[in-house]
Amino acid sequence: MAGDGKKAHLIFLGPPGSGKGTQSEFVCKALGIPQISTGDMLRAAVAAGSELGQKVESIMNSGALVSDELIAEVVKDRLVQADAQEGFLLDGYPRTGPQAETLSGILEESGIELDHVVLIDVPEEELVARAVARGRDDDKEEVVRERQRVYHEKTAPLIDYYRAQGLIREIDGNRPIEDVTAALMEAIGA
Ligand code: B4P
């Protein structure tokens, strides 16, 4: 990836509030690739009051995941856009086994190989404290705990899925933001 002029194809995986969004922004600027955050896209749809936004608002505010079918449409539409043709960072996607399968299909069709799947690790109590401090609509403590439960049930199994492909780069996310960034850049060879 580094030095050969080829842009990176990355996934950021980790529990809700682990700092995926925070770190993605920095890494995308540094590498010149678009940040594709399904969470941000869904929140934008809710803010715009679009048909998609109306469908997902109450689901997001309950701490549940939006359906794999809806997410597949959102991601497929995004990945065909011009800025995603040479590289991208998927922030918070995939989050379930079926989403990972859909993504594999898309990548295979386009002849794209993932470079790294970054896993940002943070203990649950720290995650709850961070989210409650952030204060979004889906950051009430009981909703945050539900999002953690859903993460363990549906998303954590993807760690083994990508580990089997040799792609997991595990980062300790329980330290200052700049230290996480430095460890992460090193882990992806950037
Ligand atoms: P997301 O938008 O992905 O939200 P998140 O996981 O909570 O955030 P993230 O890990 O990026 O943490 P952040 O940097 O903000 O998802 C929201 C919802 O959308 C989901 O619950 C679901 O309903 C839906 N959704 C999204 N994608 C989906 C999918 N693929 N399938 C189905 N549904 C989907 O950091 C959190 C806080 O910590 C911030 O306040 C930050 O400032 C702070 N922080 C970050 N790093 C820190 C550090 N090192 N030390 C201290 N604080 C730190």
mmCIF file of C-alpha atoms and ligand atoms in Angstrom:
data_model
loop_
_atom_site.group_PDB
_atom_site.id
_atom_site.type_symbol
_atom_site.label_atom_id
_atom_site.label_comp_id
_atom_site.label_asym_id
_atom_site.label_seq_id
_atom_site.Cartn_x
_atom_site.Cartn_y
_atom_site.Cartn_z
ATOM 1 C CA MET A 1 0.000 0.000 0.000
ATOM 2 C CA ALA A 2 2.564 2.596 1.102
ATOM 3 C CA GLY A 3 4.736 4.051 -1.609
ATOM 4 C CA ASP A 4 3.226 2.137 -4.549
ATOM 5 C CA GLY A 5 0.697 4.854 -5.404
ATOM 6 C CA LYS A 6 -2.187 2.493 -4.681
ATOM 7 C CA LYS A 7 -4.797 3.788 -2.271
ATOM 8 C CA ALA A 8 -5.945 1.755 0.700
ATOM 9 C CA HIS A 9 -9.159 -0.223 1.178
ATOM 10 C CA LEU A 10 -9.831 -0.319 4.902
ATOM 11 C CA ILE A 11 -12.504 -1.397 7.363
ATOM 12 C CA PHE A 12 -12.759 0.009 10.911
ATOM 13 C CA LEU A 13 -14.386 -2.409 13.297
ATOM 14 C CA GLY A 14 -15.005 -1.946 17.016
ATOM 15 C CA PRO A 15 -17.725 -1.516 19.610
ATOM 16 C CA PRO A 16 -19.986 1.556 19.566
ATOM 17 C CA GLY A 17 -18.102 4.554 20.921
ATOM 18 C CA SER A 18 -14.653 2.986 20.473
ATOM 19 C CA GLY A 19 -13.583 5.941 18.345
ATOM 20 C CA LYS A 20 -14.027 4.555 14.836
ATOM 21 C CA GLY A 21 -15.469 7.838 13.583
ATOM 22 C CA THR A 22 -12.893 9.942 15.412
ATOM 23 C CA GLN A 23 -9.952 7.967 14.022
ATOM 24 C CA SER A 24 -11.437 7.478 10.541
ATOM 25 C CA GLU A 25 -11.582 11.193 9.938
ATOM 26 C CA PHE A 26 -7.880 11.578 10.612
ATOM 27 C CA VAL A 27 -6.800 8.509 8.633
ATOM 28 C CA CYS A 28 -8.933 9.448 5.612
ATOM 29 C CA LYS A 29 -7.404 12.924 5.460
ATOM 30 C CA ALA A 30 -3.911 11.484 5.773
ATOM 31 C CA LEU A 31 -4.440 8.843 3.069
ATOM 32 C CA GLY A 32 -6.686 10.848 0.726
ATOM 33 C CA ILE A 33 -9.532 8.325 0.757
ATOM 34 C CA PRO A 34 -13.240 8.872 1.490
ATOM 35 C CA GLN A 35 -14.679 8.008 4.912
ATOM 36 C CA ILE A 36 -17.750 5.884 4.328
ATOM 37 C CA SER A 37 -19.629 5.838 7.618
ATOM 38 C CA THR A 38 -22.989 4.088 7.508
ATOM 39 C CA GLY A 39 -23.824 5.723 10.858
ATOM 40 C CA ASP A 40 -23.163 9.222 9.467
ATOM 41 C CA MET A 41 -25.130 8.458 6.289
ATOM 42 C CA LEU A 42 -28.106 7.216 8.306
ATOM 43 C CA ARG A 43 -27.988 10.229 10.648
ATOM 44 C CA ALA A 44 -27.879 12.541 7.592
ATOM 45 C CA ALA A 45 -30.942 10.754 6.193
ATOM 46 C CA VAL A 46 -32.772 11.230 9.509
ATOM 47 C CA ALA A 47 -31.801 14.935 9.608
ATOM 48 C CA ALA A 48 -33.019 15.383 6.020
ATOM 49 C CA GLY A 49 -36.321 13.634 6.807
ATOM 50 C CA SER A 50 -35.909 11.400 3.712
ATOM 51 C CA GLU A 51 -37.828 8.158 3.214
ATOM 52 C CA LEU A 52 -34.771 6.232 4.434
ATOM 53 C CA GLY A 53 -34.435 8.568 7.433
ATOM 54 C CA GLN A 54 -38.059 8.008 8.430
ATOM 55 C CA LYS A 55 -37.569 4.236 8.242
ATOM 56 C CA VAL A 56 -34.425 4.161 10.389
ATOM 57 C CA GLU A 57 -34.888 6.872 13.031
ATOM 58 C CA SER A 58 -36.704 4.828 15.673
ATOM 59 C CA ILE A 59 -34.491 1.775 15.036
ATOM 60 C CA MET A 60 -31.325 3.809 15.651
ATOM 61 C CA ASN A 61 -32.757 5.455 18.750
ATOM 62 C CA SER A 62 -33.544 2.035 20.240
ATOM 63 C CA GLY A 63 -29.947 0.819 19.877
ATOM 64 C CA ALA A 64 -30.854 -1.829 17.290
ATOM 65 C CA LEU A 65 -29.232 -2.287 13.904
ATOM 66 C CA VAL A 66 -30.900 -1.123 10.721
ATOM 67 C CA SER A 67 -31.816 -4.060 8.439
ATOM 68 C CA ASP A 68 -29.110 -5.649 6.307
ATOM 69 C CA GLU A 69 -31.235 -5.035 3.178
ATOM 70 C CA LEU A 70 -31.465 -1.265 3.747
ATOM 71 C CA ILE A 71 -27.773 -1.013 4.581
ATOM 72 C CA ALA A 72 -26.847 -3.001 1.445
ATOM 73 C CA GLU A 73 -28.635 -0.409 -0.719
ATOM 74 C CA VAL A 74 -26.982 2.497 1.087
ATOM 75 C CA VAL A 75 -23.490 1.005 0.741
ATOM 76 C CA LYS A 76 -23.872 -0.133 -2.887
ATOM 77 C CA ASP A 77 -25.012 3.368 -3.904
ATOM 78 C CA ARG A 78 -22.086 4.921 -2.059
ATOM 79 C CA LEU A 79 -19.369 2.607 -3.376
ATOM 80 C CA VAL A 80 -20.148 3.359 -7.039
ATOM 81 C CA GLN A 81 -19.473 7.071 -6.556
ATOM 82 C CA ALA A 82 -16.384 8.533 -8.224
ATOM 83 C CA ASP A 83 -14.399 9.278 -5.059
ATOM 84 C CA ALA A 84 -14.567 5.637 -3.911
ATOM 85 C CA GLN A 85 -13.031 4.118 -7.028
ATOM 86 C CA GLU A 86 -9.436 4.065 -5.841
ATOM 87 C CA GLY A 87 -9.739 3.480 -2.123
ATOM 88 C CA PHE A 88 -12.029 3.910 0.876
ATOM 89 C CA LEU A 89 -12.411 3.475 4.590
ATOM 90 C CA LEU A 90 -15.577 1.698 5.712
ATOM 91 C CA ASP A 91 -16.366 3.066 9.172
ATOM 92 C CA GLY A 92 -18.919 0.972 11.066
ATOM 93 C CA TYR A 93 -19.687 -1.359 8.138
ATOM 94 C CA PRO A 94 -20.005 -4.341 7.939
ATOM 95 C CA ARG A 95 -21.699 -4.996 11.294
ATOM 96 C CA THR A 96 -23.281 -8.433 10.727
ATOM 97 C CA GLY A 97 -22.406 -11.710 8.996
ATOM 98 C CA PRO A 98 -24.788 -11.051 6.075
ATOM 99 C CA GLN A 99 -23.311 -7.539 5.641
ATOM 100 C CA ALA A 100 -19.807 -9.037 5.484
ATOM 101 C CA GLU A 101 -21.014 -11.509 2.838
ATOM 102 C CA THR A 102 -22.617 -8.718 0.806
ATOM 103 C CA LEU A 103 -19.408 -6.726 0.995
ATOM 104 C CA SER A 104 -17.308 -9.725 -0.094
ATOM 105 C CA GLY A 105 -19.543 -10.057 -3.153
ATOM 106 C CA ILE A 106 -19.196 -6.360 -4.025
ATOM 107 C CA LEU A 107 -15.416 -6.474 -3.616
ATOM 108 C CA GLU A 108 -15.075 -9.640 -5.649
ATOM 109 C CA GLU A 109 -17.131 -8.185 -8.505
ATOM 110 C CA SER A 110 -14.964 -5.076 -8.541
ATOM 111 C CA GLY A 111 -11.669 -6.953 -8.133
ATOM 112 C CA ILE A 112 -10.892 -5.086 -4.907
ATOM 113 C CA GLU A 113 -8.841 -6.607 -2.106
ATOM 114 C CA LEU A 114 -9.030 -5.267 1.444
ATOM 115 C CA ASP A 115 -5.708 -4.108 2.903
ATOM 116 C CA HIS A 116 -6.539 -4.021 6.624
ATOM 117 C CA VAL A 117 -9.408 -4.478 9.046
ATOM 118 C CA VAL A 118 -8.636 -2.292 12.057
ATOM 119 C CA LEU A 119 -10.177 -3.394 15.348
ATOM 120 C CA ILE A 120 -10.304 -0.676 18.010
ATOM 121 C CA ASP A 121 -10.617 -2.240 21.449
ATOM 122 C CA VAL A 122 -12.010 -0.392 24.511
ATOM 123 C CA PRO A 123 -13.470 -1.791 27.773
ATOM 124 C CA GLU A 124 -17.264 -1.562 28.063
ATOM 125 C CA GLU A 125 -17.430 0.794 31.081
ATOM 126 C CA GLU A 126 -15.246 3.346 29.264
ATOM 127 C CA LEU A 127 -17.476 3.031 26.186
ATOM 128 C CA VAL A 128 -20.610 3.738 28.181
ATOM 129 C CA ALA A 129 -18.994 6.758 29.871
ATOM 130 C CA ARG A 130 -17.836 8.179 26.519
ATOM 131 C CA ALA A 131 -21.167 7.734 24.794
ATOM 132 C CA VAL A 132 -23.183 9.232 27.626
ATOM 133 C CA ALA A 133 -20.786 12.233 27.585
ATOM 134 C CA ARG A 134 -21.265 12.564 23.781
ATOM 135 C CA GLY A 135 -25.017 13.002 24.268
ATOM 136 C CA ARG A 136 -26.468 11.998 20.881
ATOM 137 C CA ASP A 137 -30.127 10.862 20.634
ATOM 138 C CA ASP A 138 -28.947 7.219 20.743
ATOM 139 C CA ASP A 139 -26.562 7.838 23.672
ATOM 140 C CA LYS A 140 -28.870 7.363 26.667
ATOM 141 C CA GLU A 141 -27.315 4.826 29.013
ATOM 142 C CA GLU A 142 -29.856 2.021 28.461
ATOM 143 C CA VAL A 143 -29.613 2.478 24.682
ATOM 144 C CA VAL A 144 -25.811 2.491 24.853
ATOM 145 C CA ARG A 145 -25.892 -0.810 26.803
ATOM 146 C CA GLU A 146 -28.236 -2.281 24.197
ATOM 147 C CA ARG A 147 -25.858 -1.211 21.402
ATOM 148 C CA GLN A 148 -23.007 -2.958 23.240
ATOM 149 C CA ARG A 149 -25.097 -6.136 23.561
ATOM 150 C CA VAL A 150 -25.939 -6.057 19.853
ATOM 151 C CA TYR A 151 -22.260 -5.520 19.040
ATOM 152 C CA HIS A 152 -21.244 -8.655 20.970
ATOM 153 C CA GLU A 153 -24.016 -10.717 19.418
ATOM 154 C CA LYS A 154 -23.874 -9.590 15.782
ATOM 155 C CA THR A 155 -20.622 -7.748 15.042
ATOM 156 C CA ALA A 156 -17.938 -9.351 17.229
ATOM 157 C CA PRO A 157 -18.105 -12.645 15.227
ATOM 158 C CA LEU A 158 -16.710 -10.704 12.257
ATOM 159 C CA ILE A 159 -13.386 -10.445 14.093
ATOM 160 C CA ASP A 160 -12.755 -14.167 13.521
ATOM 161 C CA TYR A 161 -14.089 -13.928 9.968
ATOM 162 C CA TYR A 162 -11.478 -11.302 9.072
ATOM 163 C CA ARG A 163 -8.786 -12.820 11.303
ATOM 164 C CA ALA A 164 -9.037 -15.992 9.229
ATOM 165 C CA GLN A 165 -8.211 -13.825 6.196
ATOM 166 C CA GLY A 166 -5.143 -12.386 7.983
ATOM 167 C CA LEU A 167 -6.581 -8.863 7.935
ATOM 168 C CA ILE A 168 -7.152 -7.941 11.601
ATOM 169 C CA ARG A 169 -4.930 -5.195 13.101
ATOM 170 C CA GLU A 170 -5.872 -4.823 16.762
ATOM 171 C CA ILE A 171 -5.410 -1.424 18.423
ATOM 172 C CA ASP A 172 -5.779 -0.489 22.100
ATOM 173 C CA GLY A 173 -8.293 2.362 21.903
ATOM 174 C CA ASN A 174 -8.295 3.111 25.633
ATOM 175 C CA ARG A 175 -5.723 5.925 25.556
ATOM 176 C CA PRO A 176 -5.512 9.508 24.320
ATOM 177 C CA ILE A 177 -6.852 10.096 20.800
ATOM 178 C CA GLU A 178 -3.406 11.042 19.345
ATOM 179 C CA ASP A 179 -1.831 7.869 20.781
ATOM 180 C CA VAL A 180 -4.541 5.725 19.205
ATOM 181 C CA THR A 181 -3.966 7.488 15.873
ATOM 182 C CA ALA A 182 -0.202 6.922 16.031
ATOM 183 C CA ALA A 183 -0.595 3.198 16.812
ATOM 184 C CA LEU A 184 -3.157 2.837 14.096
ATOM 185 C CA MET A 185 -1.091 4.539 11.386
ATOM 186 C CA GLU A 186 1.813 2.288 12.289
ATOM 187 C CA ALA A 187 -0.373 -0.832 12.194
ATOM 188 C CA ILE A 188 -1.547 -0.055 8.657
ATOM 189 C CA GLY A 189 1.930 0.900 7.487
ATOM 190 C CA ALA A 190 0.948 4.483 6.664
HETATM 191 P P1 B4P B 1 -22.165 4.679 14.435
HETATM 192 O O1 B4P B 1 -22.312 6.003 13.835
HETATM 193 O O2 B4P B 1 -21.221 3.742 13.751
HETATM 194 O O3 B4P B 1 -21.710 5.023 15.942
HETATM 195 P P2 B4P B 1 -20.683 4.530 17.023
HETATM 196 O O4 B4P B 1 -20.289 3.113 16.755
HETATM 197 O O5 B4P B 1 -21.277 4.871 18.338
HETATM 198 O O6 B4P B 1 -19.430 5.493 16.969
HETATM 199 P P3 B4P B 1 -17.836 5.373 16.898
HETATM 200 O O7 B4P B 1 -17.247 4.061 17.285
HETATM 201 O O8 B4P B 1 -17.502 5.895 15.530
HETATM 202 O O9 B4P B 1 -17.324 6.358 18.037
HETATM 203 P P4 B4P B 1 -16.866 7.895 17.999
HETATM 204 O O10 B4P B 1 -15.648 8.107 17.175
HETATM 205 O O11 B4P B 1 -18.063 8.729 17.683
HETATM 206 O O12 B4P B 1 -23.583 3.931 14.557
HETATM 207 C C1 B4P B 1 -24.768 4.523 15.081
HETATM 208 C C2 B4P B 1 -26.017 3.663 14.789
HETATM 209 O O13 B4P B 1 -26.286 3.625 13.343
HETATM 210 C C3 B4P B 1 -25.970 2.176 15.169
HETATM 211 O O14 B4P B 1 -26.296 1.956 16.527
HETATM 212 C C4 B4P B 1 -27.023 1.546 14.193
HETATM 213 O O15 B4P B 1 -28.355 1.720 14.637
HETATM 214 C C5 B4P B 1 -26.831 2.358 12.910
HETATM 215 N N1 B4P B 1 -25.878 1.706 11.995
HETATM 216 C C6 B4P B 1 -24.687 2.244 11.583
HETATM 217 N N2 B4P B 1 -24.057 1.399 10.748
HETATM 218 C C7 B4P B 1 -24.849 0.297 10.616
HETATM 219 C C8 B4P B 1 -24.725 -0.929 9.902
HETATM 220 N N3 B4P B 1 -23.664 -1.186 9.146
HETATM 221 N N4 B4P B 1 -25.734 -1.844 10.012
HETATM 222 C C9 B4P B 1 -26.825 -1.599 10.749
HETATM 223 N N5 B4P B 1 -27.008 -0.462 11.464
HETATM 224 C C10 B4P B 1 -26.026 0.481 11.401
HETATM 225 O O16 B4P B 1 -16.406 8.104 19.514
HETATM 226 C C11 B4P B 1 -17.320 8.111 20.579
HETATM 227 C C12 B4P B 1 -17.000 9.182 21.602
HETATM 228 O O17 B4P B 1 -15.770 8.917 22.247
HETATM 229 C C13 B4P B 1 -16.839 10.577 21.008
HETATM 230 O O18 B4P B 1 -17.472 11.498 21.849
HETATM 231 C C14 B4P B 1 -15.334 10.823 20.960
HETATM 232 O O19 B4P B 1 -14.982 12.166 21.100
HETATM 233 C C15 B4P B 1 -14.866 10.015 22.154
HETATM 234 N N6 B4P B 1 -13.537 9.423 21.935
HETATM 235 C C16 B4P B 1 -13.075 8.864 20.796
HETATM 236 N N7 B4P B 1 -11.807 8.392 20.980
HETATM 237 C C17 B4P B 1 -11.498 8.660 22.298
HETATM 238 C C18 B4P B 1 -10.330 8.409 23.121
HETATM 239 N N8 B4P B 1 -9.233 7.796 22.619
HETATM 240 N N9 B4P B 1 -10.367 8.789 24.409
HETATM 241 C C19 B4P B 1 -11.461 9.413 24.917
HETATM 242 N N10 B4P B 1 -12.583 9.687 24.203
HETATM 243 C C20 B4P B 1 -12.604 9.317 22.909
#
